[in-house]
Amino acid sequence: MDGHYLGAMNTTAEEYVVPVEYGISSTRMEIDRFIVPTVTIFIALLLFFFMLFPLWSILQLSFFEGGQFGIANFTLANFKKYFTTSYTLNALWHSLYVSVATTIIVTILVFFFAYAMTRTTISGKTFFRNVIMMPLVAPSIIQALALIYLFGRNGLITAHFLKIDWNIYGATGIIVSEVLYCLPHAFVILYTTLSAVDIRLDEAAESLGATPLKVFTRITLPSAKYGIFSAAALTFNLTITDFGNPVVIGADYNVLATEIYAQVTNLYRFDLGATISIILLVPSLMAFILNYYISRKTFAMISGAAKPVIPPSRPLKKISFTIYCCLVSFSIIIIFATVVIGSFVKIWPYDWSLTLSHYKFPSIGGYSAIWTSVWVSIFVGIGGSFITLVAGYVMETRKPFFKQFIYLLSVMPAAIPGLVMGLGYILAFNKPYYFFYGTPWIIVINVIICNFTLGILSSISNLRNIDPSIEEASISLGGDTIKTFFKIIFPLSRVAFFQNFVYFFMRSMTTISAVIFLVSATVHLAAIEIIMLDNDGWTASANAMCTCIIVIVLIMLGILQIVSKKTGTHQEGLVSAL
Amino acid sequence: MSKKLVLENVSKHFGSLIAVNNVSLDIMPGEFLCFLGPSGCGKTTILRMITGFEQVTAGNIIYDGKIINDVIPQKREFGIVFQSYALFPNMTVNQNIAFGLKMRKMPQKLIDERVNEMLGLLGLAGWDTHYPSQLSGGQQQRVALGRALAIKPSVLLLDEPLSALDAKIRVRLRTVIKRLQEELGITMIYVTHDQEEALALADRVVIMRDGEFRQIGSPFDIYKEPKTSFIAEFVGTSNFLTCTKKNGKIQFGRLEFVAANSSDVAEETVYLAIRPENIEIVDVTVPADNCVPSNIVEVEVEVINFLGAVVRITFFLEGEEMFVDLPEKEFEKISLKRKDKVKLYFPPDAFHIYTELFRKLI
Ligand SMILES: Nc1ncnc2c1ncn2[C@@H]1O[C@H](COP(=O)(O)OP(=O)(O)O)[C@@H](O)[C@H]1O
Ligand SMILES: [Mg+2]
């Protein structure tokens, strides 16, 4: 066969000349020189202007008299006022208390749940894994709404079944709702850790005669310790920065996040709001840094680990873990069911006849808020996944001059609570010449920046899967940066791009804390409407609004599943979609 | 037409690591040049400096008399073939080959012509609408060759293009590349760590080690006259005898050998290298009368490996493991068995004498 075509060769050495008339355009290559620096500078400016500048505004307002930067104006008066007013100081203790409690509970709960998924042979694992991921599709307010319907003053269980006076408002309510909110986040980490640790260690120890308890405490726990710390740090961070749940179920029990909001919205004390933001930033920053270092160690451990078959678990172990997982799943399902059912019944828990009246939203936002949210989320999705892909591409393959610096800027957003960033946006941009202030565009930018870290990390890990020679092949054939990106890199990143799109879309649909300060009389968002409706006593409509958000996010996830299936990428429920 | 490509005192440092250390070379138009060396010796780095993906730390890369150190890869008009094929998975064979032409804004009609020419040249007719994932490794590498040649590059650079393929296809594609180069008259620079491939393909071989050029020459010269013991070991196979030199006589353990040119060497410890096929069997491949008596030794056969055209016999000499290769036809005549005694002859002029010994890490 080889001989055939060699005989048919019709190009000879004489004909072989470089056709100059079809060379590579010099102008295009001159322009190409500027592409990478331009993109790098653009991303640096974006993060400077929309992340560092707002943060700086907060620092300025909290540490300088009248917010005027200057040595003479430096003052600790705001902090003194904060720490000497017992009501505001309490918010710090409250925040620490609920966060520590939530962290301990979540870490233990999720550890055994992840253990069941990775170390036992119980059936229904796919179901359990999907259920524990459910909280991600709803705003972190659904837990509080449901708990009030179940255990509130008119709660189904407290007032109706048990007929007791006790209710869940306050610290208990916050802790329970935060626990139910943080489950999926902690689960992703512990599931990855426990799948990576070699199960044969356990077997080896058991075969040497160690009791199951000894194996667990001496082998399983220590080998997962980085994952445990990492999950704990993340839970702590999520809880202390959450706004939605405590504002609904906290009642008089103020925490830092609700206190910032109260100072700014009710008392117009921007300076105190900024000061409390700094105080909130400290523990959440510490948790973030801890998590950052730990997760680096975790990943070092994960690489190259084997995935052996799990030996069949003993019946008793299987039954108890099945019951345990059912209980955890049941709690999550109850939360969702309560809110969804609550949105369709006339008067919970007295009149169970079905109605759609709660979906006629009484507030000014109503359906227009949902549409705004969807449009904003689509722009966040496209913009966020596109910018992070371009940034990842430039940083990974073109090694720009200040790569390390841009990388540092890119991971910072994960350390900054959404509420703090939102407040920073008001302080920085509430000036007439920032034309985008008060429009949905500032929300789009804010949500993209707040979720920049995960977006860019997943873009980078996706780009690392593309053979670097492919990029070089394109260049050697005369491809410039833009052509290489759009003709090759982008098509090859399609699935990852869409996953990122859905991630940004979901975050944008469900976030409360990042945007609560940015909605206005003219710009309404669905997730914020839930708080407004609940605040005005339209609890059932708040549930209805929450249901709408869940449905929209689920539709988007469904599309992701279909798209990924079509392109042949293997998906395993929600876990891999995130 | 290809022009002369010159490396002039080229060095490349990665931090404190010196990947390429002050090398110079003239690559002639239409030459098939192979860089051969063990993994990590800097072959890829040299190639990447020629393509423009790495900047030289010092020295010049000169093409057609012009220094091209700062010319971007797109403007060098060099074709590259990668070990991993690096085809664009989202494009068909046709689109892959046309990519470089599209970048040059060639009219569609000419592109189609050129693509068809390439498909014919590489035996890919009929595969044009397939995607790379639907092709075998050998076919993919042909597409990669077609894609690189479609732009009619002035130089074609190939970085271990065949090492991901299995042995049979590798040998076949080797012939394809050699024929292409001869027919097109294009300069090809080929990197490999496979000595057999280098010897089979190249007009000239550059042996590299630790970022330096150790020997440059035709495959024949390199095989026949390896400059260092490392090359003697790396290219082909050699037996090494660690000897001491006393009063002009060369002693290997209790044995004494005569070696040609041994008087040129001043050192006391010398290393004799002899290729397995150069050792003779007395009265079989060489009559005893023609032998220098001291170079005849009797050994016991340890292992016999049938390798096809040759039979390799392993024996021990003064405790050192050594090989002799015997053409299969000769072996038939004597039908040796394990533990048989056999008389070997080491011709004085078959020895290469080295003053250092490269020790292979096993
Ligand atoms: N980008 C780089 N950064 C640092 N070191 C490198 C880089 N590329 C190659 N090296 C080092 O340079 C040496 C030569 O590498 P290379 O040219 O790839 O060798 P070869 O292709 O001969 O196997 C190796 O030690 C390798 O680790
Ligand atoms: Mg290499």
GROMACS .gro file of C-alpha atoms and ligand atoms in nm, chain B residues 14-15 17-20 37-46 48 54 159-160 191 208, ligand 1:
model
   49
  592PHE     CA    1   1.664   2.699   3.211
  593GLY     CA    2   1.757   2.876   3.532
  595LEU     CA    3   2.011   2.400   3.422
  596ILE     CA    4   2.210   2.409   3.100
  597ALA     CA    5   1.993   2.228   2.845
  598VAL     CA    6   2.205   2.313   2.541
  615GLY     CA    7   2.076   1.114   2.205
  616PRO     CA    8   1.929   0.976   2.524
  617SER     CA    9   1.623   1.134   2.678
  618GLY     CA   10   1.689   1.471   2.842
  619CYS     CA   11   2.004   1.552   2.643
  620GLY     CA   12   1.850   1.866   2.489
  621LYS     CA   13   1.727   1.747   2.148
  622THR     CA   14   1.378   1.891   2.182
  623THR     CA   15   1.519   2.215   2.318
  624ILE     CA   16   1.735   2.260   2.006
  626ARG     CA   17   1.223   2.438   1.979
  632GLU     CA   18   1.220   2.888   2.285
  737ASP     CA   19   1.039   1.556   1.711
  738GLU     CA   20   1.033   1.182   1.770
  769VAL     CA   21   1.500   1.414   1.654
  786MET     CA   22   2.407   1.456   2.164
  941LIG     N1   23   1.071   2.460   2.978
  941LIG     C1   24   1.169   2.401   3.049
  941LIG     N2   25   1.196   2.445   3.174
  941LIG     C2   26   1.294   2.387   3.246
  941LIG     N3   27   1.368   2.285   3.205
  941LIG     C3   28   1.346   2.235   3.084
  941LIG     C4   29   1.245   2.290   2.999
  941LIG     N4   30   1.243   2.221   2.883
  941LIG     C5   31   1.341   2.128   2.895
  941LIG     N5   32   1.403   2.136   3.014
  941LIG     C6   33   1.516   2.053   3.060
  941LIG     O1   34   1.615   2.061   2.964
  941LIG     C7   35   1.676   1.935   2.945
  941LIG     C8   36   1.668   1.894   2.801
  941LIG     O2   37   1.534   1.868   2.769
  941LIG     P1   38   1.484   1.822   2.626
  941LIG     O3   39   1.539   1.914   2.525
  941LIG     O4   40   1.337   1.810   2.632
  941LIG     O5   41   1.551   1.678   2.612
  941LIG     P2   42   1.522   1.565   2.505
  941LIG     O6   43   1.425   1.616   2.405
  941LIG     O7   44   1.657   1.535   2.450
  941LIG     O8   45   1.470   1.448   2.581
  941LIG     C9   46   1.605   1.840   3.039
  941LIG     O9   47   1.684   1.826   3.155
  941LIG    C10   48   1.476   1.907   3.069
  941LIG    O10   49   1.433   1.873   3.198
   0.00000   0.00000   0.00000
